[in-house]
Coordinates of C-alpha atoms in Angstrom, one line a residue:
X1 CA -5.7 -14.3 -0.7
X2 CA -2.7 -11.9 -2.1
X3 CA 0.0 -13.4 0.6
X4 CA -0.3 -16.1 2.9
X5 CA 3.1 -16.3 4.4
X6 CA 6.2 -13.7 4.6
X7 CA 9.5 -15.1 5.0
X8 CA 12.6 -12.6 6.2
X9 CA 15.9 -14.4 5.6
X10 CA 19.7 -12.6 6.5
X11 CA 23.0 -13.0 3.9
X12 CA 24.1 -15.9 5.1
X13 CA 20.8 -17.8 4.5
X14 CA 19.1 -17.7 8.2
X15 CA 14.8 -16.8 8.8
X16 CA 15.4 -14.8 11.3
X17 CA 11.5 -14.4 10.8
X18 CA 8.2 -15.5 9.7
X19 CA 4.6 -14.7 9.9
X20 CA 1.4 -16.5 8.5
X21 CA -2.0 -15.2 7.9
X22 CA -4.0 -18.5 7.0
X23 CA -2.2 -21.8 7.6
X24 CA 1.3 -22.4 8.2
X25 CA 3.4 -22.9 5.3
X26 CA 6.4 -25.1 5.9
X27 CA 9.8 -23.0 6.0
X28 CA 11.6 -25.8 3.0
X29 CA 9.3 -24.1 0.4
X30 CA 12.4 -21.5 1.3
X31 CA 14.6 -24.2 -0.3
X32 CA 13.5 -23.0 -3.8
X33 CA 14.6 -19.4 -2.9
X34 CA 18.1 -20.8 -2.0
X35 CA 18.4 -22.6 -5.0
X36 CA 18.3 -19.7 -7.0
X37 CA 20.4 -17.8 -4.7
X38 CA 23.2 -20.1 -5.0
X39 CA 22.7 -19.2 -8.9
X40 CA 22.9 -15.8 -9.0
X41 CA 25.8 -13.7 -9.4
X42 CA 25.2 -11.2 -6.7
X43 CA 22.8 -10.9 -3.5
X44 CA 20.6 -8.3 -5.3
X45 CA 20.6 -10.8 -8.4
X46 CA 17.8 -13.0 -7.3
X47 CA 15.0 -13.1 -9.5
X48 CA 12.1 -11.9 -7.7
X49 CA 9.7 -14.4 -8.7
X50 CA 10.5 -18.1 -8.1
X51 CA 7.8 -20.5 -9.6
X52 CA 7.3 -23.6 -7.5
X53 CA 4.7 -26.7 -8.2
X54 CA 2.0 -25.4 -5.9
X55 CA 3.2 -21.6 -4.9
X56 CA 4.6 -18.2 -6.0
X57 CA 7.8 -16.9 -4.6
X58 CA 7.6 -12.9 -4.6
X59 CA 11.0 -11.6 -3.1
X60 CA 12.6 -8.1 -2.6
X61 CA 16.9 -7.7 -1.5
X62 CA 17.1 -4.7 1.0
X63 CA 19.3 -3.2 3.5
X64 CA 21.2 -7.0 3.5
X65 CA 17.9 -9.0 3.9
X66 CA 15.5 -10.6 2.1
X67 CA 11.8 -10.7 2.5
X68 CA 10.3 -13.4 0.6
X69 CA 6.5 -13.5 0.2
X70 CA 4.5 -16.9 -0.7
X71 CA 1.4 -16.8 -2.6
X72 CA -0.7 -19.2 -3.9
X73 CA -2.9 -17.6 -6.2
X74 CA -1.6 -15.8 -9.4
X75 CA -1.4 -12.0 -8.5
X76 CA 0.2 -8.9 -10.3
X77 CA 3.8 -9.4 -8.8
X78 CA 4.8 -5.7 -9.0
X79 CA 2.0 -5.1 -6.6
X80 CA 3.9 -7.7 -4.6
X81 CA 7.3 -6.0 -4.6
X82 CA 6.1 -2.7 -4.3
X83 CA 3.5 -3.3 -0.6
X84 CA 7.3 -5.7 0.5
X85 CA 9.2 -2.2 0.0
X86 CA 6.0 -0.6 2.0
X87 CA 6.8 -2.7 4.6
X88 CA 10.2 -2.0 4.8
X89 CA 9.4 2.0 4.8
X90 CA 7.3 1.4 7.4
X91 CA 9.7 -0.2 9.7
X92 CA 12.6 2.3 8.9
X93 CA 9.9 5.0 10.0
X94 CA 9.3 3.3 13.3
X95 CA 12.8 2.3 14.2
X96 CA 14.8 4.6 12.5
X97 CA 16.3 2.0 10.3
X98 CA 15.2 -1.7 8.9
X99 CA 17.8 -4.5 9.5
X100 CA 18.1 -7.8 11.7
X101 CA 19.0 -6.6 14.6
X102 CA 16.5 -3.7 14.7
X103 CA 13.7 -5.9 13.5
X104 CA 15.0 -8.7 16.3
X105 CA 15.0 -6.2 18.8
X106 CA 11.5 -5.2 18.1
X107 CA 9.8 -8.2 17.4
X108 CA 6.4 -8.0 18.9
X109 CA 6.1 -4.6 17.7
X110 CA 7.0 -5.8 14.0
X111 CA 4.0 -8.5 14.5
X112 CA 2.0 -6.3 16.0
X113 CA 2.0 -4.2 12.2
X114 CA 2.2 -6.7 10.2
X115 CA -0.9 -7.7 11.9
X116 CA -2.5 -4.5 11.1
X117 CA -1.0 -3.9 7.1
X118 CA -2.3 -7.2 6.0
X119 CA -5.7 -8.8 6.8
X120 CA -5.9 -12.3 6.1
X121 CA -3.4 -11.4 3.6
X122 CA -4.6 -8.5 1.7
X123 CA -2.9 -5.3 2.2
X124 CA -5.6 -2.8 4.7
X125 CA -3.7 -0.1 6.7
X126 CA -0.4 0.7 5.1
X127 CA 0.1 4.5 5.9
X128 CA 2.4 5.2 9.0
X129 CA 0.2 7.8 10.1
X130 CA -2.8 5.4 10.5
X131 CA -0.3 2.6 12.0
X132 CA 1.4 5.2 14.4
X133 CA -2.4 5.8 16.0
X134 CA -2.9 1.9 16.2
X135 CA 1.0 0.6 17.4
X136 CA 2.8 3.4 19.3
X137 CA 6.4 3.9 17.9
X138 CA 8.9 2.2 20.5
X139 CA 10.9 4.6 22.5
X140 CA 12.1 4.8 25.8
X141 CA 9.8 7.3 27.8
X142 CA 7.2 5.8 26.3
X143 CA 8.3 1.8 27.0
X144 CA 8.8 3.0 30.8
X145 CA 5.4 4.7 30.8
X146 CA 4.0 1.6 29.2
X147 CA 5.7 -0.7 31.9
X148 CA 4.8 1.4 34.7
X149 CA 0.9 1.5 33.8
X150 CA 1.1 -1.9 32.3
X151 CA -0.2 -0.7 28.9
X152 CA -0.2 -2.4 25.9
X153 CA 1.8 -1.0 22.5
X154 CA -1.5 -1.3 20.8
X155 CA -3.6 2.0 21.0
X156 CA -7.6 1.7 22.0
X157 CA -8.9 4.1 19.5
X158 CA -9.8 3.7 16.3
X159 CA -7.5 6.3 14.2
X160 CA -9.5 9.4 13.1
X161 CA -7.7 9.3 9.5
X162 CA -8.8 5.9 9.0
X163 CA -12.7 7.4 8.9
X164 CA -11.9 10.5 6.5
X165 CA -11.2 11.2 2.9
X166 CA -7.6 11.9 3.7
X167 CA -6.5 8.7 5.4
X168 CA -2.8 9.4 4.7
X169 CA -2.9 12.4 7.5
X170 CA -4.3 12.5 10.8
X171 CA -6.3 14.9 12.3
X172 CA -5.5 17.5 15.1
X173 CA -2.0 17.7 13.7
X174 CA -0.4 21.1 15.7
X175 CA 3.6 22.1 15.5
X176 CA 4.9 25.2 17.5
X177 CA 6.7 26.2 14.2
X178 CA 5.8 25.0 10.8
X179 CA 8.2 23.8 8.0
X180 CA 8.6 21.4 5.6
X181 CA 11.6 20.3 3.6
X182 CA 12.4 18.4 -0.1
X183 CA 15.0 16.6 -0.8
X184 CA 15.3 16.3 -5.2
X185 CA 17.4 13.6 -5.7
X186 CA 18.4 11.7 -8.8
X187 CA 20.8 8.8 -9.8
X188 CA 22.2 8.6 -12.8
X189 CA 22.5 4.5 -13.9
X190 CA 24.9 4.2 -17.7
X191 CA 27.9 1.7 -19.3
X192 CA 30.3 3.2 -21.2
X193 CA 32.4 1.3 -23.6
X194 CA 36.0 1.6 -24.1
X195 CA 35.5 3.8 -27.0
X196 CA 34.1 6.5 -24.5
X197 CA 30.5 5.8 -26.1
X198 CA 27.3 5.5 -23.9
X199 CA 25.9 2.2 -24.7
X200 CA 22.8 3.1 -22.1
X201 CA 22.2 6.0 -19.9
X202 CA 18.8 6.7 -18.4
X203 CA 18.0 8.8 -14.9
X204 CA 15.9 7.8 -12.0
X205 CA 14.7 10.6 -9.6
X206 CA 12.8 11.0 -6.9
X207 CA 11.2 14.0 -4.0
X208 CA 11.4 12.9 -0.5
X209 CA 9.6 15.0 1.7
X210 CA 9.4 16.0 5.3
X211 CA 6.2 17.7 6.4
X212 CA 5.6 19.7 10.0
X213 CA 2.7 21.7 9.1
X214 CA 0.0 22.1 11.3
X215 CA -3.9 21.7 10.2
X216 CA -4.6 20.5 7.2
X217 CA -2.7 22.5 4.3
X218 CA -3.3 22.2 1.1
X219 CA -0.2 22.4 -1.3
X220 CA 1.2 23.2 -4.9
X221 CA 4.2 22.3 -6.3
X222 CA 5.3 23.5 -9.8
X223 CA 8.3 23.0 -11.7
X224 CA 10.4 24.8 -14.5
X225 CA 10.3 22.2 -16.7
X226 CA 7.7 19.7 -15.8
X227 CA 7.1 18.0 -19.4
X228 CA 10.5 16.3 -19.0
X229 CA 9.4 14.2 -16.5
X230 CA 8.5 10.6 -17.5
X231 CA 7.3 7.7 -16.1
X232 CA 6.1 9.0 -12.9
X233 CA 4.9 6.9 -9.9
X234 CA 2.7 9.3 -7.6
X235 CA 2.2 9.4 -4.3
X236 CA -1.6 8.5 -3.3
X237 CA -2.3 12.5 -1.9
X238 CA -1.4 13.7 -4.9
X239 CA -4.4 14.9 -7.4
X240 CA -3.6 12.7 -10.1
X241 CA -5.7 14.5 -12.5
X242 CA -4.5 17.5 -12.1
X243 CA -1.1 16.7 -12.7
X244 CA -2.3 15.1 -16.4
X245 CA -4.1 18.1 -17.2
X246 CA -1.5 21.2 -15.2
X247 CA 1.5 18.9 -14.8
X248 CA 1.9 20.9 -10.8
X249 CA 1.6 18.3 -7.5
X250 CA -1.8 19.7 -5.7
X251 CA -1.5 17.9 -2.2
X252 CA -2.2 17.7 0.9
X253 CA 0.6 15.9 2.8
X254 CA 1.3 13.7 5.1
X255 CA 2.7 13.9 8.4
X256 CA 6.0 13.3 8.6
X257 CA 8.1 11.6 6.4
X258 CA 7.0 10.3 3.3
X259 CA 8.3 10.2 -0.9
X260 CA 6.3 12.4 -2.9
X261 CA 6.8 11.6 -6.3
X262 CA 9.3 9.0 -8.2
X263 CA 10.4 9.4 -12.3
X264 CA 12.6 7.7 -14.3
X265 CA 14.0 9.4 -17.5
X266 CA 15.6 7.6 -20.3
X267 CA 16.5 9.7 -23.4
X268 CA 19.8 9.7 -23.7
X269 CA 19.5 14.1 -24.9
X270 CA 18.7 14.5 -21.1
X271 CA 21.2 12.1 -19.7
X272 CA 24.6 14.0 -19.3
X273 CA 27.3 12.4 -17.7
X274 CA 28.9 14.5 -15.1
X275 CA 31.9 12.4 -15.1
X276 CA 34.7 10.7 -17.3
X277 CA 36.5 7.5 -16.9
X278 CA 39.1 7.1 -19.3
X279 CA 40.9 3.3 -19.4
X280 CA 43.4 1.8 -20.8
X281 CA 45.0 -1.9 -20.6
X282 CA 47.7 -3.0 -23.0
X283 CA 48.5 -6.8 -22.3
X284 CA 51.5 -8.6 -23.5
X285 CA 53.1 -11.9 -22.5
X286 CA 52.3 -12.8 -18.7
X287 CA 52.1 -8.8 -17.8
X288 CA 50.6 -5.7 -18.7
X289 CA 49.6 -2.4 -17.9
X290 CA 47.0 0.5 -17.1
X291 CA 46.3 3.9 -16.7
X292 CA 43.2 5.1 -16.0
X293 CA 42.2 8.7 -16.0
X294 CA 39.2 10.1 -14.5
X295 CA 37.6 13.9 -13.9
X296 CA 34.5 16.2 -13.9
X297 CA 32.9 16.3 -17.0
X298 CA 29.0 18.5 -17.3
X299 CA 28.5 19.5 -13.7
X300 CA 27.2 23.1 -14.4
X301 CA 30.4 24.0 -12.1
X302 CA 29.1 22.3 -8.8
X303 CA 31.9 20.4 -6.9
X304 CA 31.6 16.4 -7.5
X305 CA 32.4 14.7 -3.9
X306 CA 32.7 11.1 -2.5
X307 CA 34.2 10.2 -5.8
X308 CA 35.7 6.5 -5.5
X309 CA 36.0 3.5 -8.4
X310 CA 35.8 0.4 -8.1
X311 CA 38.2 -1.8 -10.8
X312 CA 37.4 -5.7 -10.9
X313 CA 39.9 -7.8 -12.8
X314 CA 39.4 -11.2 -14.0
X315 CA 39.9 -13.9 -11.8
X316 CA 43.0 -15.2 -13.5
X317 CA 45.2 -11.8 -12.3
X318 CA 47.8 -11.9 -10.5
X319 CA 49.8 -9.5 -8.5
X320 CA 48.8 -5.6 -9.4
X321 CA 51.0 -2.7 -8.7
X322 CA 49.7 0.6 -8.9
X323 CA 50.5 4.3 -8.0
X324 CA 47.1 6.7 -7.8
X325 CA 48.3 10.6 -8.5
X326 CA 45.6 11.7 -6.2
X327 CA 43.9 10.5 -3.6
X328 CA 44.1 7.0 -1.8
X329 CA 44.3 3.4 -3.5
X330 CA 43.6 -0.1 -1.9
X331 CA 44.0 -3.7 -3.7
X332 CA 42.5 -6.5 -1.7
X333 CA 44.3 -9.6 -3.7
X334 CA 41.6 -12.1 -2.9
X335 CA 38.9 -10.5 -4.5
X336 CA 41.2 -9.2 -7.5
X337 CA 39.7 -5.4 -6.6
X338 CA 41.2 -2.2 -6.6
X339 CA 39.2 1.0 -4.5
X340 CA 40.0 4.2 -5.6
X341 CA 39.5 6.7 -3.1
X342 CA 39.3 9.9 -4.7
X343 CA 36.9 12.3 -2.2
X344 CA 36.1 15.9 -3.6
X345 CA 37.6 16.1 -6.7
X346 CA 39.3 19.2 -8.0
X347 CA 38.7 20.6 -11.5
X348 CA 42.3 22.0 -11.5
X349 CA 43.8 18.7 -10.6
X350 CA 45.1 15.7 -12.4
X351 CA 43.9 12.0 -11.4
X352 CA 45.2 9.0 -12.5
X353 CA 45.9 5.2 -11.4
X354 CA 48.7 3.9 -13.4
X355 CA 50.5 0.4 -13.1
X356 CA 51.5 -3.1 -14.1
X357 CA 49.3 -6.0 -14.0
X358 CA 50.3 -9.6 -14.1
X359 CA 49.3 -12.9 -15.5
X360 CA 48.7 -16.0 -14.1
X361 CA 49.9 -18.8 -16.5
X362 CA 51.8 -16.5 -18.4
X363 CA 49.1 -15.9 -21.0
X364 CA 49.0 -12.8 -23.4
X365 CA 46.2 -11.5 -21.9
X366 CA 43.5 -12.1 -19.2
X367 CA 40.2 -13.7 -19.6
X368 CA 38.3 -10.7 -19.3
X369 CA 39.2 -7.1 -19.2
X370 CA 38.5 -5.0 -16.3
X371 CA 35.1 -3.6 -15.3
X372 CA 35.2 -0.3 -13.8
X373 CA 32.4 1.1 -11.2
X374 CA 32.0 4.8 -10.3
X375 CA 30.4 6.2 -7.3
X376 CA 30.1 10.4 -6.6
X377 CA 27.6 12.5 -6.0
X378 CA 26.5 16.5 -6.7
X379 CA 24.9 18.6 -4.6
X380 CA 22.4 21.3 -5.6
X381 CA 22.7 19.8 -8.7
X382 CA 19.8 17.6 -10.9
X383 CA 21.5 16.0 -14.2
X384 CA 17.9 16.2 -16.2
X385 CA 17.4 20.0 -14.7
X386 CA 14.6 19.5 -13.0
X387 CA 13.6 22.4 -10.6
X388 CA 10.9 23.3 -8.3
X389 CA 9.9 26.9 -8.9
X390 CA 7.4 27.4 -6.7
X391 CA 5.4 26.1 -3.4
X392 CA 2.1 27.4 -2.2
X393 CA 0.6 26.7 1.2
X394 CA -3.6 27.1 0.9
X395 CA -6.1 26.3 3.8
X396 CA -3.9 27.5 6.5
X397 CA -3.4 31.1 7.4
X398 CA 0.3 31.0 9.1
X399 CA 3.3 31.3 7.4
X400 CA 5.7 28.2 7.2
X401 CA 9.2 27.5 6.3
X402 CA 9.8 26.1 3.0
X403 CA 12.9 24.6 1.8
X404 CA 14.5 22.5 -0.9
X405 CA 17.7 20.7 -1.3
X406 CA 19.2 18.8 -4.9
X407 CA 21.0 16.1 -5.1
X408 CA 22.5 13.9 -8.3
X409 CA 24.4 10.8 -7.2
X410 CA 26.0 7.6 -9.1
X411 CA 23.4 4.4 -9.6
X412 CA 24.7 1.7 -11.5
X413 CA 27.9 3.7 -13.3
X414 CA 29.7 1.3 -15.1
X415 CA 32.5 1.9 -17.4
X416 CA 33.7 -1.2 -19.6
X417 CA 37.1 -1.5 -21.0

């Protein structure tokens, strides 16, 4: 058996959820998991394996809830987190997002899959195409419907891509005009130290797709510059050997919604940093002060927006007074945290956050120094310059829309001073 028990706990320490395949397993083996969640230094800081004397705690932190899997045997555990995020995809595709209240809201529905994805705890049916033919998707003509002819959510045939080679899509699929869309998107993850050097950099990327193609298409995908791309984690529809051999994505896709490819790059040659932060703190007795400078850096000339940093002092600050050139600043005093609000940042404009700091206890200087955290993102730009060049549609004989957006955003951006 892979799991036998899955355990789906809020913030503040509440199972809001459980569901057993074999026997019931007793909700304090959850005591272990709060153990080390007293421990860690953040919610997503959790280790997600937890040893116990006589089971295995596999855990994943998402959208501000954890799903903690038991198992008893010993199992690969990245097999473990990766079907937990599966199921999380799989309820933001029937319920538009995946959170307490949506999954308390739709409770017998959420049994009713996790019926179907696991059987007696090893993973069966796990493509929302499959599922959507077994459980209907909630919805309200179709709940009245339902009510009306006292039908059950479960569907009474068996789902025609579960018989075929391709049992990602189903069959019969028809649109009235056919298009599908790409979204390229990449975060850039890096600490900078206060000499302005890049301790780490690295990039992680991935294509989420939307496909509304009727029939069964067969598609291409080839890039500019596809021998850049490293450490790639395919989707299953994609010919895996031909991308070793031609580095292009041969597919046929799914219907709907579903991530195509994820890569993660992390030579620091194709790691620019499309941003600066420049701090400095000079402490003397009981006081001190900063001035932090920030501004576009390698963006290719694209517009960086949504710009905001986070500064965390030590906990032995006091009072912080500050004056942000551009945009708007905010100090919440109990967590010692200053958000700078910056927005669409200007090329031709000067920011900067200046200010006096003081000391509690009238020390020289504060335990630690500041921490800095940057969030932005780019559109229709990619920091490692991946393109798509071209998409061909084969096996169908109509013409469909094709498009493709870019997008580079902040990951963990952290700037140490």
């Amino acid at each position: 058996m892979l799991i036998n028990s899955l355990f789906m706990i809020n913030e503040t320490g509440d199972i809001f959820m459980e569901k057993h395949w074999k026997s019931v397993i007793n909700r304090s083996i959850c005591d272990y998991f709060f153990e080390a969640q007293k421990k860690a230094t953040s919610l997503d800081d959790v280790p997600p394996v937890i040893a116990t004397p006589h089971y295995y705690l596999v855990s994943i932190y998402r959208n501000k809830m954890y799903l903690v899997s038991v198992i008893q045997s010993e199992v690969p555990p990245l097999f473990v987190i990766e079907f937990l995020h599966r199921i999380m995809d799989i309820f933001t595709d029937y319920f538009g997002e995946c959170n307490e209240v949506k999954i308390k809201e739709y409770y017998v529905i959420v049994y009713e899959l996790l019926e179907e994805v696991l059987d007696s705890g090893f993973p069966l049916a796990t493509e929302s195409n499959v599922l959507k033919e077994l459980i209907k998707p909630p919805g309200l003509i179709g709940s009245v419907v339902r009510a009306i002819k006292d039908e059950s959510q479960i569907g009474t045939k068996m789902p025609s891509g579960q018989l075929s080679n391709v049992p990602w899509r189903r069959s019969g699929v028809k649109y009235l005009n056919n298009e599908i869309y790409f979204d390229l998107i990449e975060e850039i993850s890096c600490i900078v130290d206060k000499q302005g050097t890049t301790v780490f950099s690295e990039i992680t990327g991935n294509i989420q797709a939307n496909s509304q193609l009727s029939g069964m298409p067969d598609l291409v995908m080839t890039f500019t510059n596809p021998r850049i791309i490293e450490d790639v984690s395919l989707h299953s529809c994609i010919r895996y050997r031909r991308w070793e051999a031609e580095r292009v994505l041969a597919f046929i896709p799914p219907d709907g919604q579903f991530c195509l490819l994820t890569y993660h790059l992390t030579s620091s040659s194709s790691c620019p940093l499309p941003i600066y932060v420049t701090p400095q703190f000079s402490f003397g007795t009981g006081s001190g002060r900063m001035d932090i400078r920030v501004g576009p850096k390698q963006t290719m000339g694209k517009t960086i927006e949504d710009v905001e940093l986070t500064i965390t002092f030590s906990k032995d600050v006091g009072s912080v007074n500050y004056s942000a050139s551009l945009g708007h600043a905010r100090y919440d005093p109990s967590e010692r945290i200053i958000t700078w609000k910056i927005g669409k940042m200007d090329p031709q404009k000067y920011y900067a956050l200046t200010g006096t700091v003081s000391v509690q206890g009238g020390s020289s200087a504060p335990e630690s120094y500041p921490s800095i955290d940057v969030k932005f993102k780019i559109p229709s730009f990619t920091a490692s310059g991946i393109k798509v060049s071209r998409l061909d549609i084969h096996n169908e004989k109509y013409k469909a829309f094709k498009g493709i957006k870019y997008m580079t955003k902040a990951g963990n951006y952290q700037i140490r001073s």
